[in-house]
Coordinates of C-alpha atoms in Angstrom, one line a residue:
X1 CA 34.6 -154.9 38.1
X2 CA 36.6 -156.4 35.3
X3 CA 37.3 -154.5 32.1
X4 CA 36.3 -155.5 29.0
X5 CA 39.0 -157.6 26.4
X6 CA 40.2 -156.0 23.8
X7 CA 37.8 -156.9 20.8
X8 CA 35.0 -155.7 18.6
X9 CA 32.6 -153.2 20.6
X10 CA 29.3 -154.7 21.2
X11 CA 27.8 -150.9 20.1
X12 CA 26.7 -150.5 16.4
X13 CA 27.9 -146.8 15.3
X14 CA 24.3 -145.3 13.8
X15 CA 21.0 -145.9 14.3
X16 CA 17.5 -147.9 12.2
X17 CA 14.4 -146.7 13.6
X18 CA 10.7 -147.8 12.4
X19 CA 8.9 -145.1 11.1
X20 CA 4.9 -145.2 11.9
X21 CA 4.3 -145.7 8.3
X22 CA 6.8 -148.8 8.4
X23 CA 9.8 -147.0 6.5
X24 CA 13.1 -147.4 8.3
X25 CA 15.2 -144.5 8.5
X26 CA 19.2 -145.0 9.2
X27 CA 21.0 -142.1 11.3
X28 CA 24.7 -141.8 11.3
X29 CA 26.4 -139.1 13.4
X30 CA 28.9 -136.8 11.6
X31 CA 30.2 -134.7 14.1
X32 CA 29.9 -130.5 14.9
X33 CA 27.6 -128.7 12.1
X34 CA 30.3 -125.6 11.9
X35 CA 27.8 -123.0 11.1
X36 CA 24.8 -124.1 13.6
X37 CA 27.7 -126.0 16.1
X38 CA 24.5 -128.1 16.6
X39 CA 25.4 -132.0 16.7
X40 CA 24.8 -133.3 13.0
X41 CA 23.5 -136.1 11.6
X42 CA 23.4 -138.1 7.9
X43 CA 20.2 -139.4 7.4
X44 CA 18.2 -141.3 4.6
X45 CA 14.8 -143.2 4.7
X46 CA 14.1 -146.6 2.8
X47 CA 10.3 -146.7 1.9
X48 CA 8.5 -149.5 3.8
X49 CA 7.8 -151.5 0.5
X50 CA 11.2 -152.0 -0.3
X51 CA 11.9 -155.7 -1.3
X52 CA 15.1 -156.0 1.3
X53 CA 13.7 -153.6 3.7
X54 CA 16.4 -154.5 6.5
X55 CA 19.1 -155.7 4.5
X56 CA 18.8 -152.6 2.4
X57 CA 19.0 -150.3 5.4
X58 CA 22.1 -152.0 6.7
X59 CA 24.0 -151.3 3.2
X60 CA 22.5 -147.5 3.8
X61 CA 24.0 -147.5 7.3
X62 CA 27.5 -149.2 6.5
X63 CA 27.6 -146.7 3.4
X64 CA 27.1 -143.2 5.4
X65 CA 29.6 -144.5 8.4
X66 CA 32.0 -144.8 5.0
X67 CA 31.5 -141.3 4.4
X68 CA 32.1 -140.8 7.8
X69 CA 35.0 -142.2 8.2
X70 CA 36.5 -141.2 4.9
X71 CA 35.6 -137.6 5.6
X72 CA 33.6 -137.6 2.3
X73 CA 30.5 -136.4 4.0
X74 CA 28.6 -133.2 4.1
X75 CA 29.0 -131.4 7.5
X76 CA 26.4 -128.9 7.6
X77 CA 22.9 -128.7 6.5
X78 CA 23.1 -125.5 5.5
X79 CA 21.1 -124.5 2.4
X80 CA 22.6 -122.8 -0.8
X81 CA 21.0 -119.6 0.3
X82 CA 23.0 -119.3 3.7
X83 CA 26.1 -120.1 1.8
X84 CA 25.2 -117.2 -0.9
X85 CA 24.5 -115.2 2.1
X86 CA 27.4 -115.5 3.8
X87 CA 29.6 -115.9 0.6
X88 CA 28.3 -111.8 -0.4
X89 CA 28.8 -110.7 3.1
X90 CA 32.3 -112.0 2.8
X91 CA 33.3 -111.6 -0.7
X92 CA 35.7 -109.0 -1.4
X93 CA 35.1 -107.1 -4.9
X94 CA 34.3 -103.7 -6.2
X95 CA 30.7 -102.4 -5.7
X96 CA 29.3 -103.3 -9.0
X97 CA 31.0 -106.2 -9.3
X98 CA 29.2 -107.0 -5.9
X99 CA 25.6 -105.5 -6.9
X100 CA 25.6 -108.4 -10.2
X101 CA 26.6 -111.0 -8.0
X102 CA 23.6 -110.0 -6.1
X103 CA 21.5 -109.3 -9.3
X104 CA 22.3 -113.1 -10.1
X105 CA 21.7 -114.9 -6.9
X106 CA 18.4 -113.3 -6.3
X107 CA 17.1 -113.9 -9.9
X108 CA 18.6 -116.8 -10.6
X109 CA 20.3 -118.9 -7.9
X110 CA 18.3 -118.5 -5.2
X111 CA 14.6 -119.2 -7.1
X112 CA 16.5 -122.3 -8.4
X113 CA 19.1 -124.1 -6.2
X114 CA 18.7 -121.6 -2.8
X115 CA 16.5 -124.6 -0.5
X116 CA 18.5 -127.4 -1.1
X117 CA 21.4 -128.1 1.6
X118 CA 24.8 -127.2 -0.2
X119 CA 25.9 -131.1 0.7
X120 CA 23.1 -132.2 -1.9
X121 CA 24.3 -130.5 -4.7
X122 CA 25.5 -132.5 -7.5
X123 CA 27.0 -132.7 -11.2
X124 CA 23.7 -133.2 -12.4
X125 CA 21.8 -131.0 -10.3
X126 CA 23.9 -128.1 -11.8
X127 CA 23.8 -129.5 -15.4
X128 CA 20.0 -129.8 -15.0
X129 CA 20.3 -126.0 -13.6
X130 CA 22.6 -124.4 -16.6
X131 CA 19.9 -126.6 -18.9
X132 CA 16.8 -124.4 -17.1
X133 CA 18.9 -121.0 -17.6
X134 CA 19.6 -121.6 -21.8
X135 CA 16.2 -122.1 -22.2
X136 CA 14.2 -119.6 -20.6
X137 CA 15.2 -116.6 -18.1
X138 CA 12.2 -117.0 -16.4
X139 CA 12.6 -120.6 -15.3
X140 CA 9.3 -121.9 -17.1
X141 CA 11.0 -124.8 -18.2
X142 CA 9.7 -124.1 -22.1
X143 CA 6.1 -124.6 -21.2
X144 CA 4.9 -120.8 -19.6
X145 CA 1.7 -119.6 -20.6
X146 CA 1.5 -115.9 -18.9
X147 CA 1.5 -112.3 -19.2
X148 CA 4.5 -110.5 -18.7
X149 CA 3.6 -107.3 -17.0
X150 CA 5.4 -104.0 -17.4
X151 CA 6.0 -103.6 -13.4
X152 CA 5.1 -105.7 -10.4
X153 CA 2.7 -105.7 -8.6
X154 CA 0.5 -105.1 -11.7
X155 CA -3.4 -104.6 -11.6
X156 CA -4.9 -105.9 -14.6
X157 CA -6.6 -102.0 -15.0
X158 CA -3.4 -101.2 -15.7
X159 CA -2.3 -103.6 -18.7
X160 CA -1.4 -101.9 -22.0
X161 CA 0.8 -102.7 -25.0
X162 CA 3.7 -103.2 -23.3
X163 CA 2.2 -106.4 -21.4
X164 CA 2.5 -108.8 -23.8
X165 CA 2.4 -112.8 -23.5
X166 CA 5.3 -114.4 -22.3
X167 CA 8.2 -115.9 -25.1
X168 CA 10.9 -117.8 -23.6
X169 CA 14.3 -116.6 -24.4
X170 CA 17.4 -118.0 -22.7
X171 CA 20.3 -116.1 -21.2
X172 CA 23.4 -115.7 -22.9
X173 CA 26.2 -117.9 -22.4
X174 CA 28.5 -115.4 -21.1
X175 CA 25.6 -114.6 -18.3
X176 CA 25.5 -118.4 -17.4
X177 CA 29.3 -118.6 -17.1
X178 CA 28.9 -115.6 -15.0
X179 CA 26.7 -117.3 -12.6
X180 CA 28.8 -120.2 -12.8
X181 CA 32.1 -118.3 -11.7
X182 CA 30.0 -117.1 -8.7
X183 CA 28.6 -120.7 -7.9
X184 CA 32.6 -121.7 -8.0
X185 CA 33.7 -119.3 -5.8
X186 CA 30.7 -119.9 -3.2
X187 CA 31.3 -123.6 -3.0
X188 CA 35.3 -123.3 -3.0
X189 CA 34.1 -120.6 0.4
X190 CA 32.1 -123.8 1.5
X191 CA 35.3 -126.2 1.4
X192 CA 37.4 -123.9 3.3
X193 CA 34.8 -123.9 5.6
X194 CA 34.5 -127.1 6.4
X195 CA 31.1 -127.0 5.0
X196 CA 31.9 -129.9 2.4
X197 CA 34.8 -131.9 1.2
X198 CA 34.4 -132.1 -2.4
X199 CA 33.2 -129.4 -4.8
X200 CA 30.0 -130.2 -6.8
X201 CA 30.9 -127.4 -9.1
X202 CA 33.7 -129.9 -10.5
X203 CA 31.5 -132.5 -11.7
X204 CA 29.6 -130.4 -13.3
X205 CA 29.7 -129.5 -17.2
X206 CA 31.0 -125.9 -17.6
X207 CA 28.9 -123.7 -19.5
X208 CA 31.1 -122.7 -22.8
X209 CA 33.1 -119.8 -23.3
X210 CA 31.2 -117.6 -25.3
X211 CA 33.3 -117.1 -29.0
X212 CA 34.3 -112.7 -29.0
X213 CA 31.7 -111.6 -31.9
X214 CA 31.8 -107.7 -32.0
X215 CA 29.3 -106.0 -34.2
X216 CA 31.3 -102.4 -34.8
X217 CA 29.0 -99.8 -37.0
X218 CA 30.0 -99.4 -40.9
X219 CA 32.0 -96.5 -41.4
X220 CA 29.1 -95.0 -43.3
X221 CA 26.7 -96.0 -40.4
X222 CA 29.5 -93.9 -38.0
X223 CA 29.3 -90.9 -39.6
X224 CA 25.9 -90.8 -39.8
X225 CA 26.1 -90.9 -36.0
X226 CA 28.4 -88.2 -35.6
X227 CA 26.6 -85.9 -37.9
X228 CA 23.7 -86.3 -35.7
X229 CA 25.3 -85.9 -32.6
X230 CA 26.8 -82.9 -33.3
X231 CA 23.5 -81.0 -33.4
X232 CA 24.4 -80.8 -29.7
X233 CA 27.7 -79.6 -29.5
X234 CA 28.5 -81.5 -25.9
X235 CA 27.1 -84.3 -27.1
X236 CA 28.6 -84.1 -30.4
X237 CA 31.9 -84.3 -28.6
X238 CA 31.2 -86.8 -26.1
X239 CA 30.2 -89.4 -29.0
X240 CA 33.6 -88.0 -31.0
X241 CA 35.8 -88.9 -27.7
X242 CA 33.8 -92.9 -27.9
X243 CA 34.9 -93.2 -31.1
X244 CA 38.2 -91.4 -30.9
X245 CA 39.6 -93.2 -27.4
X246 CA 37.6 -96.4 -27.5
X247 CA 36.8 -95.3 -23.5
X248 CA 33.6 -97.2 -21.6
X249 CA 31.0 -95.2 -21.2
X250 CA 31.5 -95.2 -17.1
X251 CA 34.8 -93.5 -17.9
X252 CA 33.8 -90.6 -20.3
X253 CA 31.3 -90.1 -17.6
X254 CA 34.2 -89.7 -14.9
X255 CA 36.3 -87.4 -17.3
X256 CA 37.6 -84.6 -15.2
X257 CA 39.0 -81.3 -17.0
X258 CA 42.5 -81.5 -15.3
X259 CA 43.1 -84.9 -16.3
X260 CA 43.2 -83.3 -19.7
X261 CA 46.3 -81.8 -20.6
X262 CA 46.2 -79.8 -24.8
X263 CA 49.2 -78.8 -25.1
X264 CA 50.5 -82.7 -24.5
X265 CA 47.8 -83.4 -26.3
X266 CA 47.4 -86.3 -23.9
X267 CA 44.2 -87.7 -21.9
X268 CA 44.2 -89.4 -18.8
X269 CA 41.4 -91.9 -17.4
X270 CA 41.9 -92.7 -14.0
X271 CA 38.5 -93.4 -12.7
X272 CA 34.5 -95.0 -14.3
X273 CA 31.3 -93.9 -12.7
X274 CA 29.2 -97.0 -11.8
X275 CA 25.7 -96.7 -11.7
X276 CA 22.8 -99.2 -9.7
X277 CA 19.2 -97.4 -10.4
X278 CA 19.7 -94.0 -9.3
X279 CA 22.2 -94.6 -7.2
X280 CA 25.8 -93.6 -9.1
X281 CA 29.6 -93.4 -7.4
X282 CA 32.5 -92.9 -8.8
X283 CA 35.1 -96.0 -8.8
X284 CA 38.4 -97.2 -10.3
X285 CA 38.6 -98.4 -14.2
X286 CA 37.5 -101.8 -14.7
X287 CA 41.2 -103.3 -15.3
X288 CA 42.0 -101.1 -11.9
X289 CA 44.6 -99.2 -14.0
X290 CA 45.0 -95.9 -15.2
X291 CA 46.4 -94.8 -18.6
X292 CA 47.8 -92.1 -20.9
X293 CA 45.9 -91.7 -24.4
X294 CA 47.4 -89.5 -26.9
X295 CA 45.0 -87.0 -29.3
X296 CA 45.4 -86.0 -32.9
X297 CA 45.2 -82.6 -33.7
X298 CA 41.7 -82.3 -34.3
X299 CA 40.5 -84.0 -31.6
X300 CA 42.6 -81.4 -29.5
X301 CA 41.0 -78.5 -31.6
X302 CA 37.9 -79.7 -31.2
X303 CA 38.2 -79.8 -27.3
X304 CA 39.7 -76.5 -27.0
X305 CA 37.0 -75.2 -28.9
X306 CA 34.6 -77.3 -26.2
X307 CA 36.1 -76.0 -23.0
X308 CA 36.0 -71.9 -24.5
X309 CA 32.3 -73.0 -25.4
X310 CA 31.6 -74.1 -21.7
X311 CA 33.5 -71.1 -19.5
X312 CA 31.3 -69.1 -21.9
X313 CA 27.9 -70.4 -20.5
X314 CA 29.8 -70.6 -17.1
X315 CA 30.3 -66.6 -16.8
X316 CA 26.6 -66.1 -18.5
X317 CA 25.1 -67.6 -15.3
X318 CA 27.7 -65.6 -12.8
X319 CA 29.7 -68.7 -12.2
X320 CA 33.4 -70.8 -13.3
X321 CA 33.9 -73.8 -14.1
X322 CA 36.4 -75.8 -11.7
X323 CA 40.0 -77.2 -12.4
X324 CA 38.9 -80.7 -11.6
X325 CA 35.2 -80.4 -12.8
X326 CA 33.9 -82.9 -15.2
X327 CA 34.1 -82.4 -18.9
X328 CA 30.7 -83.8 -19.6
X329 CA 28.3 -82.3 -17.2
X330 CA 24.1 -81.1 -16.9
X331 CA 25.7 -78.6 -14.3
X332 CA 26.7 -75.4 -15.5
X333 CA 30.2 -75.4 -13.1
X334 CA 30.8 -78.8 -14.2
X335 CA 30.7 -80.2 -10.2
X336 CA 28.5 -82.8 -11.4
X337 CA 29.0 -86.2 -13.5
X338 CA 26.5 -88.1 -15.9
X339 CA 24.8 -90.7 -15.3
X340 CA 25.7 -93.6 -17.1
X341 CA 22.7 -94.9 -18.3
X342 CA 21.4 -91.4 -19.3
X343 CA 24.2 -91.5 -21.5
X344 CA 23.2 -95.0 -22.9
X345 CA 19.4 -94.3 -23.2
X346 CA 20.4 -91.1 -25.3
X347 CA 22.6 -92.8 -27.7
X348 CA 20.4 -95.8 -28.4
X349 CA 17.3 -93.2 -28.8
X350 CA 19.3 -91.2 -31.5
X351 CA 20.1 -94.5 -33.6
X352 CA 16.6 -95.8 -33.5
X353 CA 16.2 -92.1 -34.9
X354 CA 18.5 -92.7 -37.7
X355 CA 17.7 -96.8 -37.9
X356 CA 20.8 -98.1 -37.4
X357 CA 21.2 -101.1 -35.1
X358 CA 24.2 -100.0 -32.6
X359 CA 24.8 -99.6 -28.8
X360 CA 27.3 -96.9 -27.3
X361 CA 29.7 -99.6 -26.4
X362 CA 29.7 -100.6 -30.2
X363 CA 31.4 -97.7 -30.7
X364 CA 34.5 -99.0 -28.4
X365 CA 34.3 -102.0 -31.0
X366 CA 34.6 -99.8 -34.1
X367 CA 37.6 -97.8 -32.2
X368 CA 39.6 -101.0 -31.7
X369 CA 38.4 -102.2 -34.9
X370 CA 39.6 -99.2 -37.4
X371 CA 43.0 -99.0 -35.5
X372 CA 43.9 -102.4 -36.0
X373 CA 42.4 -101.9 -39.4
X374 CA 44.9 -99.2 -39.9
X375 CA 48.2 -101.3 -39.1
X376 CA 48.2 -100.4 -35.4
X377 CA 49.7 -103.7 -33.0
X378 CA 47.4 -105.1 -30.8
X379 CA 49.3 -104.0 -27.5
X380 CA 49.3 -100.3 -28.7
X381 CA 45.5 -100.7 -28.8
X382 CA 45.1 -102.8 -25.7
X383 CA 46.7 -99.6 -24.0
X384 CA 44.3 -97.3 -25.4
X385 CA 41.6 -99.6 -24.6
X386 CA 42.5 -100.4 -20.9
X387 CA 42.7 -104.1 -22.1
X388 CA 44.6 -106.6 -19.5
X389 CA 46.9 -108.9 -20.8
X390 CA 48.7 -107.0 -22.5
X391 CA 46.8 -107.3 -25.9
X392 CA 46.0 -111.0 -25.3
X393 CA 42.4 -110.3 -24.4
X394 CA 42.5 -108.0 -27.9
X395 CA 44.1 -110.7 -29.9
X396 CA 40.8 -112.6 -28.3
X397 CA 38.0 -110.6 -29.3
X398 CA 39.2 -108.7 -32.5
X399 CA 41.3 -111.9 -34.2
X400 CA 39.3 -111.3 -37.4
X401 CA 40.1 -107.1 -38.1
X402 CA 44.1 -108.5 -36.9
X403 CA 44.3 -110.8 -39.9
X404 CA 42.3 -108.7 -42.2
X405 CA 45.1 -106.1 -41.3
X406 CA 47.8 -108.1 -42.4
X407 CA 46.1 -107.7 -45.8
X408 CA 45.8 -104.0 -46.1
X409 CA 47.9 -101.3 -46.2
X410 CA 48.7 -99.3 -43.4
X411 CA 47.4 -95.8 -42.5
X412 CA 46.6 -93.8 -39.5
X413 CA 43.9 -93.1 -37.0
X414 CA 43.0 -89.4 -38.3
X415 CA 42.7 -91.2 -41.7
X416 CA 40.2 -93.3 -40.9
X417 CA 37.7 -91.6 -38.4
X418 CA 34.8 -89.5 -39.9
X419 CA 35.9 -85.8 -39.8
X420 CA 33.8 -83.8 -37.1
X421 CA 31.4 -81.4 -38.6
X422 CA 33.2 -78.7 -37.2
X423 CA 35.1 -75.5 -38.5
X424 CA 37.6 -73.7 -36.2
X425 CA 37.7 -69.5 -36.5
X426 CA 41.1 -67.6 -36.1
X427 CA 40.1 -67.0 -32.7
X428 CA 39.7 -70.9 -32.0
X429 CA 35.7 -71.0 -31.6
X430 CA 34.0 -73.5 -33.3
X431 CA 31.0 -73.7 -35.5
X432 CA 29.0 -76.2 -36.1
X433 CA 28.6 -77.7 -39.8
X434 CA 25.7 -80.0 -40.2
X435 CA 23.9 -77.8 -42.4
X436 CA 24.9 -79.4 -45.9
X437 CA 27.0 -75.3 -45.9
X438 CA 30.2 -76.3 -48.3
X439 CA 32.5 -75.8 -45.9
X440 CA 34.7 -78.9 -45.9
X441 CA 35.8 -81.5 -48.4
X442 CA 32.8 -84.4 -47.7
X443 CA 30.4 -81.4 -48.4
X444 CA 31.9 -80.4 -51.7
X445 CA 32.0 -84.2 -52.5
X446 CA 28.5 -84.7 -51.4
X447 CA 27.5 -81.3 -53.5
X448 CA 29.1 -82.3 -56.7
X449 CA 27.4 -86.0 -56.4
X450 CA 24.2 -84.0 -55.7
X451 CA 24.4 -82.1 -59.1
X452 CA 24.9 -85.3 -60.7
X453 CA 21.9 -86.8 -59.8
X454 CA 19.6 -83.7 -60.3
X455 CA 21.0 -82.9 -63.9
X456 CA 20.7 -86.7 -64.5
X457 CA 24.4 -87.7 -65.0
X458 CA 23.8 -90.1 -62.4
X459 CA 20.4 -91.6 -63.1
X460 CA 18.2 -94.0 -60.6
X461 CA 19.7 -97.1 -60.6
X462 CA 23.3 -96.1 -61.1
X463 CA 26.3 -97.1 -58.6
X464 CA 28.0 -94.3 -57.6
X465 CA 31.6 -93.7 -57.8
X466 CA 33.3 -96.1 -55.2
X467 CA 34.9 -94.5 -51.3
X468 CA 38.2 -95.6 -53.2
X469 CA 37.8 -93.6 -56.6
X470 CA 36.2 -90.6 -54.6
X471 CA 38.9 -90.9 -52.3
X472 CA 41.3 -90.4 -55.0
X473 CA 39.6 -88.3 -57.3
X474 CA 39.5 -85.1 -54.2
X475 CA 42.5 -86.3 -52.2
X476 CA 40.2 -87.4 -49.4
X477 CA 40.4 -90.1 -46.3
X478 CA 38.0 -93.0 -46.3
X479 CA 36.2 -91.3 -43.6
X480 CA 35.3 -88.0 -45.4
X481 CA 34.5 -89.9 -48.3
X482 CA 32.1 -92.2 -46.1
X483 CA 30.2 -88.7 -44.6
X484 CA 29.6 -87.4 -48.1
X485 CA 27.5 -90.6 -49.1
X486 CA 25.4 -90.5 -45.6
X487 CA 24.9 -87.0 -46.2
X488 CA 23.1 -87.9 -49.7
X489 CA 21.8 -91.0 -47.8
X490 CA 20.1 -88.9 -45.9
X491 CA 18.5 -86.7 -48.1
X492 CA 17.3 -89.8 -50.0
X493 CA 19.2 -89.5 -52.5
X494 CA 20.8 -92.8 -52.4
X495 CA 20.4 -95.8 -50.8
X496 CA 23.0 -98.6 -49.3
X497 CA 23.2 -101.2 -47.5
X498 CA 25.9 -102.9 -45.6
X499 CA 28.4 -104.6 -47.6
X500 CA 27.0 -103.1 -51.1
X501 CA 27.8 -100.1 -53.4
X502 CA 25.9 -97.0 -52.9
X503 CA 23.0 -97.0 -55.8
X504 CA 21.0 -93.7 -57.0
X505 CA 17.3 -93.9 -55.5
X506 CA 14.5 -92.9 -57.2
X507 CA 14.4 -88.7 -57.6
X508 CA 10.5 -87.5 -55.5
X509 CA 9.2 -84.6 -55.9
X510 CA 9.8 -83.7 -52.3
X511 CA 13.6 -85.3 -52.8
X512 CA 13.9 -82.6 -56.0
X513 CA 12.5 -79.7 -53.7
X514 CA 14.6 -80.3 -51.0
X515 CA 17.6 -80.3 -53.3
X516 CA 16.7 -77.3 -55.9
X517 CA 15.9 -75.5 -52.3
X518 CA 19.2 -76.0 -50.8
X519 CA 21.0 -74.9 -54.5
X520 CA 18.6 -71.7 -54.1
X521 CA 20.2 -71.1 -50.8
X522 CA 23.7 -71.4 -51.8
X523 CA 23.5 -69.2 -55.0
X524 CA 22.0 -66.9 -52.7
X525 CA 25.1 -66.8 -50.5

């Protein structure tokens, strides 16, 4: 038997088969499918009325055995949702950095992209998928026509006000890059394994990088908050540590009571409380660093005054609170932490209560805000934030408050917070001040204002003395000066708005009682 010469082999590589509807489909082998380790195959189909039918499926065949060769083919058939699958079982990131990966593949990669093989996926299969995301959340393409129900599944018995018809609403661009990070580090898996050669991610547009836009409250608008808040004292102080430390709510859930040293005056947060339904753990800062806050002396006092207030209800019900128990707690031995989104729902029901348009994490905002307001350098207040960086990520968002505080004169933290409505005995309890009681300098302020308007030196329609005059005028901080005009805000006395001067409202009858009632009580005192 004589061998054959060396020469071209007589063997074409791939296959044209006639399909019973007369479409020709071309095969190409392309070696071990890793995740199946079945043998795999490139295949595509040229529709029987093709004009070159033949000729056409020869280009087809010479083109795959290209990709072939060149390695530029896809080597599994695996679908986006076995990558995703194996991607989160393989990922390695803190739990609730995990659960919103999960959050976003199953309500928004999977319904989307999750049946087609990941070797399909394209530039402008992604653009056309970041396109479907900006303009509705619920993938309807602009054109849905339903109900939205409350809760699924969802009788139509059970409709009320809150099923309503459907409006389409994009997701923000910082949720799309999200799901674009997560659709990059999926596919860069899928090239390490040897799923694909060349990542579709990169021909794709990138969704842009959201522009830092922090809505902080007003002053005014803060210490209307913390006048409220204080109707409870530990939740009083809980809001007065937001605005005080600039701490995420996950980490004033996770404050323990040795971490918390008075006499240093010095705070440590070390750990956040992440929260999935009901389901809460505790778990490292965000940043996965600990730091050191320093307190001003009335945050201290205030504190002090907290901790006697809670050993006192300890040792009513017969029991003590712990050295590392938490400093906000529903238990009465403090073993317990909140829950994060308690926390949240409670602070966003008190400012529907007093209508002002503001989230607890807002309150982080007007933290960093007033201390770089107040002269403070951005890596001083990157520290107390638990920025990473150091302080580039606060140049970032707060840019705007940094040059405005090149502008304005410096001060200091103390200066610029509302005062708590707290007074301190000898003995170092506290009571609580809300009642309009003249007991510090915003009430007198407020009071003397209030006989102003009553005796008609100040008449409807008049501006009232600006924060700067008043704060001159008793010797005052912005902040106190800010609580006294709420206070008559709030009584109805006055009305402002952001960005304009406090004006004298209107004097009702129920206005005047309310007023001639509470000089009644006073001269009675």
């Amino acid at each position: 038997m004589t061998k054959r010469k060396a020469g071209p082999k007589s063997r074409k590589r791939g296959r044209i088969e006639t399909l019973p509807s007369g479409a020709l489909r071309v095969s190409v082998y392309a070696g071990i499918d890793p995740l199946t380790k079945l043998r795999h195959y490139l295949k595509e189909t040229i529709p029987a009325d093709h004009p070159e039918l033949w000729d056409e499926a020869e280009r087809v065949r010479t083109r795959l055995l290209n990709q072939v060769d060149e390695q530029h083919n896809p080597r599994t058939k695996a679908t986006v949702n076995q990558l995703m699958d194996e991607y989160l079982a393989k990922v390695d990131v803190d739990t609730s950095t995990k659960i919103g990966y999960e959050r976003a593949a199953r309500n928004h990669i999977r319904p989307l992209l999750g049946r087609l093989q990941v070797g399909k996926l394209d530039g402008h299969t992604l653009d056309s998928f970041y396109s479907t995301l900006r303009t509705c959340r619920a993938h309807c393409g602009g054109k849905g026509k339903f109900i939205e129900h409350r809760k699924k599944p969802h009788d139509k018995s059970e409709c009320d006000d809150r099923c309503k018809p459907h409006a389409c609403k994009g997701l923000a661009d910082s949720t799309i890059r999200q799901i674009h990070s997560i659709l990059s580090g999926a596919l860069e898996r899928a090239i390490r394994w040897g799923w694909i050669t060349v990542n579709p991610i990169e021909q794709a547009e990138p969704p842009k990088t959201p522009t830092p836009n922090p809505h902080p409250p007003e002053p005014e608008e803060a210490a209307s908050i913390v006048n409220e808040a204080f109707k409870d004292f530990a939740w009083g102080v809980l809001v007065w540590l937001a605005i005080i430390t600039g701490a995420r709510r996950g980490e004033l859930c996770a404050l323990r009571w040795d971490w918390l040293d008075l006499n240093k005056a010095v705070l440590r947060i070390r750990t956040s409380i992440g929260q999935e339904g009901a389901k809460t753990w505790e778990k490292d800062t965000k940043t996965h660093q600990q730091r050191r806050i320093a307190l001003d002396q009335e945050t201290v006092d205030l504190l002090r005054a907290y901790r006697q207030h809670c050993e006192e209800l300890a040792k009513e019900m017969g029991q003590k609170i712990a050295r590392d128990g938490r400093i906000f707690s529903t238990s009465t031995d403090h073993s317990t932490w909140l829950k994060p989104d308690s926390v949240s729902q409670r602070f966003s029901r008190m400012c529907d209560k007093l209508e002002i348009e503001t989230s607890l994490h807002a309150l982080r905002h007007y933290s960093a805000t007033e201390l770089i307001a107040a002269g403070v350098d951005p890596r001083t207040v990157a520290g107390r934030l638990g920025h990473g960086g150091g302080g580039a990520t606060t140049l970032r968002v707060y840019s705007a408050w940094v040059s405005e505080a090149d502008q304005r004169a410096a001060g200091n933290l103390s200066g610029r917070m509302p005062s708590a409505p707290i007074s301190f005995d000898a003995d170092g309890s506290a009571t609580i001040t809300v009642t309009p009681e003249i007991r510090g300098p915003y009430q007198q302020i407020a009071a003397d204002l209030r006989g102003a308007i009553v005796c008609g030196a100040l008449k409807p329609g008049d501006t009232l003395p600006t924060v700067v005059e008043l704060c001159q005028r008793y010797n005052v901080a912005a902040g106190t000066a800010n609580r006294a005009v709420a206070e008559l805000k709030a009584d109805g006395l006055v009305t402002a708005s952001r960005g304009k001067r406090a004006v004298v409202a209107p004097l009702s009858e129920s206005s005047f009682a309310n007023v001639v009632s509470l000089r009644s009580k006073r001269a009675g005192e």
